[in-house]
PDB file of C-alpha atoms in Angstrom:
ATOM      1  CA  TYR A1062      82.294  43.437 103.358  1.00 73.00           C
ATOM      2  CA  LEU A1063      79.674  43.722 106.052  1.00 82.00           C
ATOM      3  CA  PRO A1064      80.357  41.814 109.253  1.00 89.00           C
ATOM      4  CA  VAL A1065      78.465  38.674 110.260  1.00 93.00           C
ATOM      5  CA  ASP A1066      77.945  37.762 113.888  1.00 94.00           C
ATOM      6  CA  THR A1067      79.687  34.389 113.675  1.00 95.00           C
ATOM      7  CA  GLU A1068      78.914  33.771 117.341  1.00 95.00           C
ATOM      8  CA  ALA A1069      75.158  33.990 116.694  1.00 96.00           C
ATOM      9  CA  PHE A1070      75.337  32.371 113.259  1.00 97.00           C
ATOM     10  CA  ARG A1071      77.141  29.114 113.940  1.00 97.00           C
ATOM     11  CA  PRO A1072      76.758  25.392 113.214  1.00 98.00           C
ATOM     12  CA  VAL A1073      74.693  23.025 115.332  1.00 97.00           C
ATOM     13  CA  GLU A1074      75.610  19.472 116.241  1.00 96.00           C
ATOM     14  CA  ASP A1075      73.950  16.878 114.021  1.00 96.00           C
ATOM     15  CA  PRO A1076      72.017  19.184 111.673  1.00 97.00           C
ATOM     16  CA  SER A1077      68.814  17.644 110.303  1.00 96.00           C
ATOM     17  CA  GLY A1078      69.721  18.550 106.710  1.00 93.00           C
ATOM     18  CA  ASP A1079      66.288  17.530 105.503  1.00 96.00           C
ATOM     19  CA  TYR A1080      65.280  20.730 103.681  1.00 98.00           C
ATOM     20  CA  ALA A1081      66.565  23.437 101.394  1.00 98.00           C
ATOM     21  CA  LEU A1082      66.211  27.032 102.562  1.00 98.00           C
ATOM     22  CA  ALA A1083      65.468  30.240 100.672  1.00 97.00           C
ATOM     23  CA  VAL A1084      65.629  33.605 102.455  1.00 95.00           C
ATOM     24  CA  GLY A1085      64.255  36.831 101.067  1.00 89.00           C
ATOM     25  CA  ARG A1086      61.923  39.761 101.309  1.00 80.00           C
ATOM     26  CA  ARG A1087      59.864  39.050  98.197  1.00 72.00           C
ATOM     27  CA  SER A1088      59.290  36.401  95.573  1.00 63.00           C
ATOM     28  CA  GLU A1089      60.241  38.213  92.364  1.00 64.00           C
ATOM     29  CA  GLU A1090      63.762  37.042  91.552  1.00 73.00           C
ATOM     30  CA  GLY A1091      63.995  33.307  91.010  1.00 88.00           C
ATOM     31  CA  GLU A1092      60.381  32.620  91.966  1.00 90.00           C
ATOM     32  CA  ALA A1093      59.722  30.221  89.076  1.00 93.00           C
ATOM     33  CA  LEU A1094      62.961  28.334  89.761  1.00 96.00           C
ATOM     34  CA  LEU A1095      62.199  28.042  93.473  1.00 97.00           C
ATOM     35  CA  ALA A1096      58.644  26.860  92.711  1.00 96.00           C
ATOM     36  CA  ARG A1097      60.028  24.102  90.458  1.00 97.00           C
ATOM     37  CA  LEU A1098      62.540  23.112  93.127  1.00 98.00           C
ATOM     38  CA  ALA A1099      59.797  23.029  95.794  1.00 98.00           C
ATOM     39  CA  ARG A1100      58.128  20.252  93.773  1.00 97.00           C
ATOM     40  CA  LYS A1101      61.344  18.199  93.910  1.00 97.00           C
ATOM     41  CA  VAL A1102      62.852  18.844  97.361  1.00 98.00           C
ATOM     42  CA  PRO A1103      61.486  20.023 100.722  1.00 98.00           C
ATOM     43  CA  LEU A1104      61.796  23.829 100.623  1.00 98.00           C
ATOM     44  CA  VAL A1105      61.448  26.195 103.569  1.00 98.00           C
ATOM     45  CA  THR A1106      61.285  29.974 103.101  1.00 97.00           C
ATOM     46  CA  VAL A1107      62.003  32.717 105.602  1.00 96.00           C
ATOM     47  CA  GLY A1108      61.110  36.400 105.383  1.00 93.00           C
ATOM     48  CA  GLY A1109      58.512  37.777 102.999  1.00 90.00           C
ATOM     49  CA  LEU A1110      59.417  35.182 100.401  1.00 91.00           C
ATOM     50  CA  LYS A1111      56.360  33.153  99.335  1.00 91.00           C
ATOM     51  CA  VAL A1112      56.928  30.199  97.002  1.00 94.00           C
ATOM     52  CA  PRO A1113      54.174  27.818  95.886  1.00 95.00           C
ATOM     53  CA  GLY A1114      54.815  24.383  97.380  1.00 96.00           C
ATOM     54  CA  ALA A1115      57.252  25.665 100.022  1.00 97.00           C
ATOM     55  CA  ARG A1116      56.732  25.891 103.766  1.00 97.00           C
ATOM     56  CA  SER A1117      56.856  29.587 104.685  1.00 96.00           C
ATOM     57  CA  LEU A1118      58.016  30.491 108.189  1.00 97.00           C
ATOM     58  CA  GLY A1119      57.594  34.234 107.647  1.00 95.00           C
ATOM     59  CA  TYR A1120      59.812  36.601 109.576  1.00 95.00           C
ATOM     60  CA  VAL A1121      61.743  35.065 112.460  1.00 97.00           C
ATOM     61  CA  GLN A1122      64.071  36.346 115.165  1.00 96.00           C
ATOM     62  CA  GLU A1123      67.847  36.130 114.601  1.00 95.00           C
ATOM     63  CA  GLU A1124      68.339  33.207 117.001  1.00 96.00           C
ATOM     64  CA  GLU A1125      65.658  31.159 115.224  1.00 97.00           C
ATOM     65  CA  LEU A1126      67.043  32.169 111.815  1.00 98.00           C
ATOM     66  CA  ALA A1127      70.500  30.899 112.791  1.00 98.00           C
ATOM     67  CA  ARG A1128      68.988  27.547 113.836  1.00 98.00           C
ATOM     68  CA  ILE A1129      67.064  27.311 110.554  1.00 98.00           C
ATOM     69  CA  TYR A1130      70.201  28.034 108.502  1.00 98.00           C
ATOM     70  CA  ALA A1131      72.273  25.542 110.511  1.00 98.00           C
ATOM     71  CA  ASN A1132      69.790  22.691 110.027  1.00 98.00           C
ATOM     72  CA  ALA A1133      69.249  23.182 106.291  1.00 98.00           C
ATOM     73  CA  LYS A1134      70.977  20.940 103.768  1.00 98.00           C
ATOM     74  CA  LEU A1135      71.442  23.922 101.429  1.00 98.00           C
ATOM     75  CA  LEU A1136      70.710  27.596 101.109  1.00 98.00           C
ATOM     76  CA  LEU A1137      69.210  28.350  97.704  1.00 97.00           C
ATOM     77  CA  HIS A1138      70.278  31.860  96.736  1.00 96.00           C
ATOM     78  CA  THR A1139      68.644  32.872  93.458  1.00 94.00           C
ATOM     79  CA  GLY A1140      69.631  36.549  93.458  1.00 89.00           C
ATOM     80  CA  LEU A1141      71.514  37.940  90.495  1.00 83.00           C
ATOM     81  CA  GLY A1142      72.417  41.436  91.644  1.00 75.00           C
ATOM     82  CA  GLU A1143      73.746  41.391  95.208  1.00 74.00           C
ATOM     83  CA  TYR A1144      77.119  42.951  95.910  1.00 71.00           C
ATOM     84  CA  PHE A1145      77.525  41.011  99.157  1.00 75.00           C
ATOM     85  CA  GLY A1146      74.751  38.542  99.947  1.00 83.00           C
ATOM     86  CA  GLY A1147      74.093  38.627 103.678  1.00 91.00           C
ATOM     87  CA  SER A1148      72.081  35.422 103.611  1.00 94.00           C
ATOM     88  CA  VAL A1149      74.961  33.664 101.834  1.00 96.00           C
ATOM     89  CA  ALA A1150      77.464  34.759 104.502  1.00 96.00           C
ATOM     90  CA  GLU A1151      75.078  33.875 107.357  1.00 97.00           C
ATOM     91  CA  SER A1152      74.399  30.430 105.889  1.00 98.00           C
ATOM     92  CA  LEU A1153      78.112  29.736 105.435  1.00 98.00           C
ATOM     93  CA  ALA A1154      78.737  30.873 109.027  1.00 98.00           C
ATOM     94  CA  CYS A1155      76.195  28.245 110.131  1.00 98.00           C
ATOM     95  CA  GLY A1156      78.095  25.617 108.164  1.00 98.00           C
ATOM     96  CA  THR A1157      75.406  25.293 105.520  1.00 98.00           C
ATOM     97  CA  PRO A1158      76.604  25.271 101.916  1.00 98.00           C
ATOM     98  CA  VAL A1159      74.998  27.517  99.304  1.00 98.00           C
ATOM     99  CA  VAL A1160      73.860  27.085  95.718  1.00 98.00           C
ATOM    100  CA  ALA A1161      74.035  30.443  93.911  1.00 96.00           C
ATOM    101  CA  TYR A1162      74.615  31.984  90.540  1.00 96.00           C
ATOM    102  CA  ASP A1163      78.225  32.758  89.686  1.00 96.00           C
ATOM    103  CA  VAL A1164      77.746  36.539  89.987  1.00 94.00           C
ATOM    104  CA  GLY A1165      78.286  39.331  92.504  1.00 89.00           C
ATOM    105  CA  GLY A1166      79.092  38.698  96.138  1.00 91.00           C
ATOM    106  CA  PRO A1167      78.231  34.986  96.127  1.00 94.00           C
ATOM    107  CA  SER A1168      80.862  34.376  93.427  1.00 94.00           C
ATOM    108  CA  GLU A1169      83.475  35.809  95.798  1.00 92.00           C
ATOM    109  CA  MET A1170      82.323  33.800  98.820  1.00 94.00           C
ATOM    110  CA  ILE A1171      81.622  30.382  97.336  1.00 97.00           C
ATOM    111  CA  GLU A1172      84.291  27.967  96.169  1.00 96.00           C
ATOM    112  CA  SER A1173      82.260  25.648  93.977  1.00 96.00           C
ATOM    113  CA  GLY A1174      82.339  22.084  95.261  1.00 95.00           C
ATOM    114  CA  ARG A1175      84.047  23.131  98.478  1.00 97.00           C
ATOM    115  CA  ASN A1176      81.604  25.264 100.518  1.00 98.00           C
ATOM    116  CA  GLY A1177      78.752  25.382  98.024  1.00 98.00           C
ATOM    117  CA  TRP A1178      78.091  25.369  94.300  1.00 98.00           C
ATOM    118  CA  LEU A1179      78.158  28.153  91.716  1.00 98.00           C
ATOM    119  CA  VAL A1180      75.988  27.775  88.638  1.00 97.00           C
ATOM    120  CA  THR A1181      75.313  29.763  85.483  1.00 97.00           C
ATOM    121  CA  THR A1182      71.905  28.478  84.297  1.00 96.00           C
ATOM    122  CA  GLU A1183      68.587  27.437  85.836  1.00 96.00           C
ATOM    123  CA  GLU A1184      69.071  23.926  84.451  1.00 97.00           C
ATOM    124  CA  GLU A1185      72.463  23.663  86.149  1.00 98.00           C
ATOM    125  CA  TYR A1186      70.929  25.064  89.369  1.00 98.00           C
ATOM    126  CA  GLU A1187      68.199  22.417  89.376  1.00 98.00           C
ATOM    127  CA  GLY A1188      70.709  19.674  88.585  1.00 98.00           C
ATOM    128  CA  VAL A1189      73.016  20.614  91.459  1.00 98.00           C
ATOM    129  CA  VAL A1190      70.144  20.751  93.956  1.00 98.00           C
ATOM    130  CA  ALA A1191      68.787  17.387  92.797  1.00 97.00           C
ATOM    131  CA  ARG A1192      72.243  15.782  92.946  1.00 98.00           C
ATOM    132  CA  VAL A1193      73.007  17.128  96.418  1.00 97.00           C
ATOM    133  CA  PHE A1194      69.658  15.913  97.762  1.00 97.00           C
ATOM    134  CA  LYS A1195      70.198  12.498  96.195  1.00 97.00           C
ATOM    135  CA  GLU A1196      73.918  11.991  96.953  1.00 97.00           C
ATOM    136  CA  GLY A1197      74.528  14.355  99.866  1.00 96.00           C
ATOM    137  CA  TYR A1198      77.992  15.657 100.745  1.00 97.00           C
ATOM    138  CA  GLY A1199      80.651  14.944 103.320  1.00 96.00           C
ATOM    139  CA  PRO A1200      81.199  16.790 106.617  1.00 96.00           C
ATOM    140  CA  GLU A1201      84.157  18.628 105.050  1.00 98.00           C
ATOM    141  CA  VAL A1202      81.681  20.741 103.026  1.00 98.00           C
ATOM    142  CA  ARG A1203      80.024  22.060 106.189  1.00 98.00           C
ATOM    143  CA  GLU A1204      83.438  22.574 107.808  1.00 98.00           C
ATOM    144  CA  SER A1205      84.667  24.494 104.764  1.00 98.00           C
ATOM    145  CA  ALA A1206      81.492  26.597 104.725  1.00 98.00           C
ATOM    146  CA  ARG A1207      82.035  27.642 108.338  1.00 98.00           C
ATOM    147  CA  ALA A1208      85.747  28.294 107.862  1.00 97.00           C
ATOM    148  CA  SER A1209      85.131  30.434 104.775  1.00 95.00           C
ATOM    149  CA  ALA A1210      82.678  32.661 106.650  1.00 95.00           C
ATOM    150  CA  LEU A1211      85.011  33.465 109.511  1.00 94.00           C
ATOM    151  CA  ARG A1212      86.673  36.176 107.402  1.00 92.00           C
ATOM    152  CA  PHE A1213      83.367  38.065 107.775  1.00 90.00           C
ATOM    153  CA  SER A1214      83.371  37.870 111.587  1.00 91.00           C
ATOM    154  CA  ILE A1215      82.897  41.152 113.419  1.00 85.00           C
ATOM    155  CA  ASP A1216      86.491  41.025 114.696  1.00 91.00           C
ATOM    156  CA  ASN A1217      88.034  40.300 111.286  1.00 85.00           C
ATOM    157  CA  VAL A1218      85.990  42.921 109.444  1.00 83.00           C
ATOM    158  CA  THR A1219      86.760  45.511 112.141  1.00 87.00           C
ATOM    159  CA  GLN A1220      90.497  44.771 111.969  1.00 88.00           C
ATOM    160  CA  GLU A1221      90.473  45.074 108.183  1.00 86.00           C
ATOM    161  CA  PHE A1222      88.546  48.346 108.371  1.00 85.00           C
ATOM    162  CA  LEU A1223      91.041  49.759 110.887  1.00 86.00           C
ATOM    163  CA  ARG A1224      93.941  48.624 108.699  1.00 87.00           C
ATOM    164  CA  ILE A1225      92.450  50.424 105.706  1.00 87.00           C
ATOM    165  CA  LEU A1226      91.838  53.561 107.762  1.00 84.00           C
ATOM    166  CA  LYS A1227      95.369  53.535 109.110  1.00 86.00           C
ATOM    167  CA  THR A1228      96.841  53.026 105.643  1.00 87.00           C
ATOM    168  CA  ASN A1229      94.761  55.830 104.148  1.00 83.00           C
ATOM    169  CA  LEU A1230      95.402  58.250 107.016  1.00 77.00           C
ATOM    170  CA  MET A1231      99.137  57.664 106.676  1.00 71.00           C
ATOM    171  CA  LEU A1232      98.908  58.511 102.972  1.00 63.00           C
ATOM    172  CA  SER A1233      97.218  61.852 103.671  1.00 54.00           C
TER     173      SER A1233
END
């Protein structure tokens, strides 16, 4: 896995939790789903992602991005083909749970109901987002999100990389 700067991407005290966040470079994958969700919940987008009905912040600096992640109620990750999912790991590091499809990297990072929610259909996706905005979640979800992301810290990823190198060099 790629490392995440868990010092830069970290929780804030008393997050506002009054919006869902979508991060991306373009609007192709999941655009229709995000547009439907933007009619139901406050949606903020970051990057080149443009969604009708959402508030677009455009490209922001890393420090601002970390603050935006940390204050969101949820990250909405609609990608279907990511091997890792940098935005998923950054959001978790900020203590913000993620709703994502049960595929690729997100399926390895998210424990459904614990640090986010994994779904298999658009209908299920919309239902989870609506339920979370209506009912909320306890502080243990944000705590679990942060704890789960620490395995991607620069120190942990570096140590694992060195362990793999050492193991493979000893086999040569």
